[in-house]
Tab-separated table of C-alpha atoms in Angstrom:
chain	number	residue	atom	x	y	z
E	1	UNK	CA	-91.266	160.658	130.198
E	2	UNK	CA	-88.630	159.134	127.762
E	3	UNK	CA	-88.863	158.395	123.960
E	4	UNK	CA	-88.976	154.947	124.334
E	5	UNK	CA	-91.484	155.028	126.767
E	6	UNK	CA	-93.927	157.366	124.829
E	7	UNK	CA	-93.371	155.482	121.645
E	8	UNK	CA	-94.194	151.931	123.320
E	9	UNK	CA	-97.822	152.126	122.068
E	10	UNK	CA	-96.986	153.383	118.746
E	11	UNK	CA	-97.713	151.947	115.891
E	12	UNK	CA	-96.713	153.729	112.454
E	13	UNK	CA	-98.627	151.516	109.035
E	14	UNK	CA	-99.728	152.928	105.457
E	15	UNK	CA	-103.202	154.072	105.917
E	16	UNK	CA	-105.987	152.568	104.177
E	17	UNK	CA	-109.178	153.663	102.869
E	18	UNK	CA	-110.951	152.465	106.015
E	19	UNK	CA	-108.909	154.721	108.110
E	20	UNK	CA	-110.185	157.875	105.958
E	21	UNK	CA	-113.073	158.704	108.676
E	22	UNK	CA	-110.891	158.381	111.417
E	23	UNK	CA	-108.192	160.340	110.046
E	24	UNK	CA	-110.605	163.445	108.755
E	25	UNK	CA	-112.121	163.235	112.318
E	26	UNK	CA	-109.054	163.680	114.188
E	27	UNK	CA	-107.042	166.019	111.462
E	28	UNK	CA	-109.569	167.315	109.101
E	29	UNK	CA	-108.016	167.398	105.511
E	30	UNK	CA	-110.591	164.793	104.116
E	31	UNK	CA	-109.477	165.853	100.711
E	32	UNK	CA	-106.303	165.708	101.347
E	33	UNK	CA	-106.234	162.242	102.869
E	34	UNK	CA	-108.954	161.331	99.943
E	35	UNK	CA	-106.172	162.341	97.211
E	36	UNK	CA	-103.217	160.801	99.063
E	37	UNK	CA	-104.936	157.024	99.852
E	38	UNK	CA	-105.879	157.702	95.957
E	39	UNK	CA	-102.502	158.061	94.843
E	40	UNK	CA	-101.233	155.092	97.454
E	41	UNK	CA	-103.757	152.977	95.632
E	42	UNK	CA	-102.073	153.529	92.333
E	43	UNK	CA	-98.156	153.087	93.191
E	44	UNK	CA	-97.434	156.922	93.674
E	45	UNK	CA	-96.682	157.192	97.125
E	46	UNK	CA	-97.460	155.843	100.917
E	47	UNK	CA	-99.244	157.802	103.450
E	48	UNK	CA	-97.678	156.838	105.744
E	49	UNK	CA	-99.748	156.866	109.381
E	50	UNK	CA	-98.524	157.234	113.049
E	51	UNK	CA	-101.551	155.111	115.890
E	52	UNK	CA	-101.244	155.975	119.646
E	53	UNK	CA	-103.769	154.377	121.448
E	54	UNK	CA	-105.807	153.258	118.283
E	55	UNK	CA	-106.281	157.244	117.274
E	56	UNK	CA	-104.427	158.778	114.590
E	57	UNK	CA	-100.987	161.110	116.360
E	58	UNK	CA	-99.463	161.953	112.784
E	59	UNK	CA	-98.567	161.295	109.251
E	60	UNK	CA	-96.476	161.816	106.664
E	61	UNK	CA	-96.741	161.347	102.535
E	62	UNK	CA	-93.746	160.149	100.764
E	63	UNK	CA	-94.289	160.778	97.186
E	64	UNK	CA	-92.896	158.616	94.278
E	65	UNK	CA	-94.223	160.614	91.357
E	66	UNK	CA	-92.744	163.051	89.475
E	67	UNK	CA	-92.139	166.439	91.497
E	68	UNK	CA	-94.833	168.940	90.944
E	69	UNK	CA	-92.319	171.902	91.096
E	70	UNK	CA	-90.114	172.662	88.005
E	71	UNK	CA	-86.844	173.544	89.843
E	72	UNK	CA	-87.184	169.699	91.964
E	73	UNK	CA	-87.458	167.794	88.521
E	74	UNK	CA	-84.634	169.571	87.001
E	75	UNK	CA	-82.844	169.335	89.880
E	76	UNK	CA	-83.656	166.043	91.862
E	77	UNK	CA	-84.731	163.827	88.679
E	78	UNK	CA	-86.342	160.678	90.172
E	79	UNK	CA	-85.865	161.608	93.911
E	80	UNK	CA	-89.040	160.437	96.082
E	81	UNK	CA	-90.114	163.015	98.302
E	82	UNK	CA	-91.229	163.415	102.348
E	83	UNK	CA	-94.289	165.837	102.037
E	84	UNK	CA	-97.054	167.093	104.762
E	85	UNK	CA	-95.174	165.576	107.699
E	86	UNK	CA	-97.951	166.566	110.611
E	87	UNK	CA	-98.221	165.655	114.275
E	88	UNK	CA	-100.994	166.656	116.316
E	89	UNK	CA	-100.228	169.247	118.966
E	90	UNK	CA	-100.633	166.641	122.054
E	91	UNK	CA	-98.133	164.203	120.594
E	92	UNK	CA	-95.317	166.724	119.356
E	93	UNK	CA	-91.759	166.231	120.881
E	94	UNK	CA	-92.024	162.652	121.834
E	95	UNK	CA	-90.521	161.404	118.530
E	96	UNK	CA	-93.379	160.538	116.211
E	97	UNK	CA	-92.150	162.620	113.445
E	98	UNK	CA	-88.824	161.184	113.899
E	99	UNK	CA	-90.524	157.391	113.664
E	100	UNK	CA	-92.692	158.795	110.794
E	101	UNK	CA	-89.517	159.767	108.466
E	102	UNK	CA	-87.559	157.038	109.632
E	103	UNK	CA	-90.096	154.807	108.205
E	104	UNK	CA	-90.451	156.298	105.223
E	105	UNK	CA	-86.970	156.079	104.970
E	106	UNK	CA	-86.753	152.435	106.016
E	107	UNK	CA	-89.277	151.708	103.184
E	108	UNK	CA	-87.136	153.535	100.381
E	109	UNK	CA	-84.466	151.508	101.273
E	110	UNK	CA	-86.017	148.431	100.930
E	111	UNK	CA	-87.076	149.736	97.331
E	112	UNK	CA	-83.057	150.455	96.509
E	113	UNK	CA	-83.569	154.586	96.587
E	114	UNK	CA	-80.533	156.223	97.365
E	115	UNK	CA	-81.845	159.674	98.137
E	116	UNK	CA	-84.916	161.675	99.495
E	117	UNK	CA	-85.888	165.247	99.605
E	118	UNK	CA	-88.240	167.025	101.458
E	119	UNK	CA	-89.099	170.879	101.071
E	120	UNK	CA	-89.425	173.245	104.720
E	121	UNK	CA	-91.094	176.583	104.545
E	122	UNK	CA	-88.349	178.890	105.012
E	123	UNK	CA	-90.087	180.426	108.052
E	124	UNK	CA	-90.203	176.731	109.845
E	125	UNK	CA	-87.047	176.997	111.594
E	126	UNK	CA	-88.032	174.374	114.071
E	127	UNK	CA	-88.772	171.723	111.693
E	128	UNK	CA	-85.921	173.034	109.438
E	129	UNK	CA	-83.500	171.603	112.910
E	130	UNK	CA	-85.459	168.303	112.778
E	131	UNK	CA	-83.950	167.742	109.299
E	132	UNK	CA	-81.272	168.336	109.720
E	133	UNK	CA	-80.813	166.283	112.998
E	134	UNK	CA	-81.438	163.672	111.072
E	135	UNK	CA	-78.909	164.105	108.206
E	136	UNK	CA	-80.789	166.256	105.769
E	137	UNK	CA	-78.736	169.003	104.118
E	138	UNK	CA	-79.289	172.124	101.748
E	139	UNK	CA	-79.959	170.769	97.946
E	140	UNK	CA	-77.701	174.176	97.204
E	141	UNK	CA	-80.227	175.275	94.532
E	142	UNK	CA	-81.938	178.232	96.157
E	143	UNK	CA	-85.731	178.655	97.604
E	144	UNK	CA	-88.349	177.146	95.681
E	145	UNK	CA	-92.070	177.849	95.280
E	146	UNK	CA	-93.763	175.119	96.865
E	147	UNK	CA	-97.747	174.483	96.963
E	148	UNK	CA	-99.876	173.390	99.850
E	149	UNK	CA	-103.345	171.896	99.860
E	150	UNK	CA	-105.660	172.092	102.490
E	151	UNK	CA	-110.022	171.467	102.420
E	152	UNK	CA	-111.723	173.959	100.998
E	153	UNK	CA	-108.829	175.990	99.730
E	154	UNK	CA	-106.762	176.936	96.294
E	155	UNK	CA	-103.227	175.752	96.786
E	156	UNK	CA	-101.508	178.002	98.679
E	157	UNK	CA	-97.998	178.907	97.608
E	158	UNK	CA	-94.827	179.000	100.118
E	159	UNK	CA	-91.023	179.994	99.761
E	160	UNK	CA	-89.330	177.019	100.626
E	161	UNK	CA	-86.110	175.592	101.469
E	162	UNK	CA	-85.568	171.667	100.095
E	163	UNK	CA	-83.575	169.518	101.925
E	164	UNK	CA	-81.996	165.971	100.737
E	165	UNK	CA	-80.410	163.113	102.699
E	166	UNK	CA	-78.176	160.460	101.330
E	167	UNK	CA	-79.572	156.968	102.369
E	168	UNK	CA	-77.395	154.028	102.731
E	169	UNK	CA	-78.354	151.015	101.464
């Protein structure tokens, strides 16, 4: 099945608050999701959410705040960030995370950013080639200690590589 036909039906929007029980049904995470359409709410970022079908297929968070990580604020002052980019398993490899970033890009863009970073686990060499497919390079600062959230957990800490594309405008 081709791209285009596989991404016909899809329909990628900023979540809203109503689409919190249909998001935690389909990918758990509620307080993820709950902190994320929080943050949205306030100016901080978009979740960004991927529909096939009317059920949720993916999502990604692009993050205007200031980076959480030391080495990304010294580093990348003012650089929005791609964060928790997820599709579920029965959607992967049809080009939903593609659409998702490309999106998120779009929508920087539009709001005159010239760059955005995202951070891979070092160990994610599959997603690390998605990046990079689509332009993302090495920020040349060495591995950085990122944290991930998930329900009912501490943050959990991974070595990560950070990528950063150039974004014309």
């Amino acid at each position: 099945m081709s791209d285009l036909l596989q991404l016909s039906d899809l329909e990628i929007r900023p979540a809203s608050w109503a689409d919190l029980h249909t998001l935690t049904e389909a990918l758990g995470q509620r307080r993820y999701f709950s902190e994320r359409l929080a943050h949205q709410q306030q100016g901080k970022g978009v979740l960004f959410t991927a529909w096939k079908h009317n059920r949720p297929a993916g999502h990604v968070y692009l993050r205007l705040e200031i980076a959480e990580e030391a080495e990304i604020r010294r580093f990348l002052p003012g650089v929005p960030f791609l964060t928790h980019l997820e599709v579920l398993r029965e959607y992967r490899n049809g080009g939903i995370g593609t659409t998702l970033i490309a999106t998120a890009e779009e929508n920087l863009r539009d709001l005159r950013y010239g760059r955005v970073a995202l951070a891979v686990e070092v160990s994610n060499v599959r997603a690390a080639r998605l990046y990079e497919r689509l332009g993302y390079v090495g920020w040349g600062c060495g591995e950085v200690v990122c944290h991930s959230v998930f329900d009912g957990d501490a943050a959990r800490e991974e070595r990560c590589d950070v990528l950063v594309k150039r974004l014309r405008l």
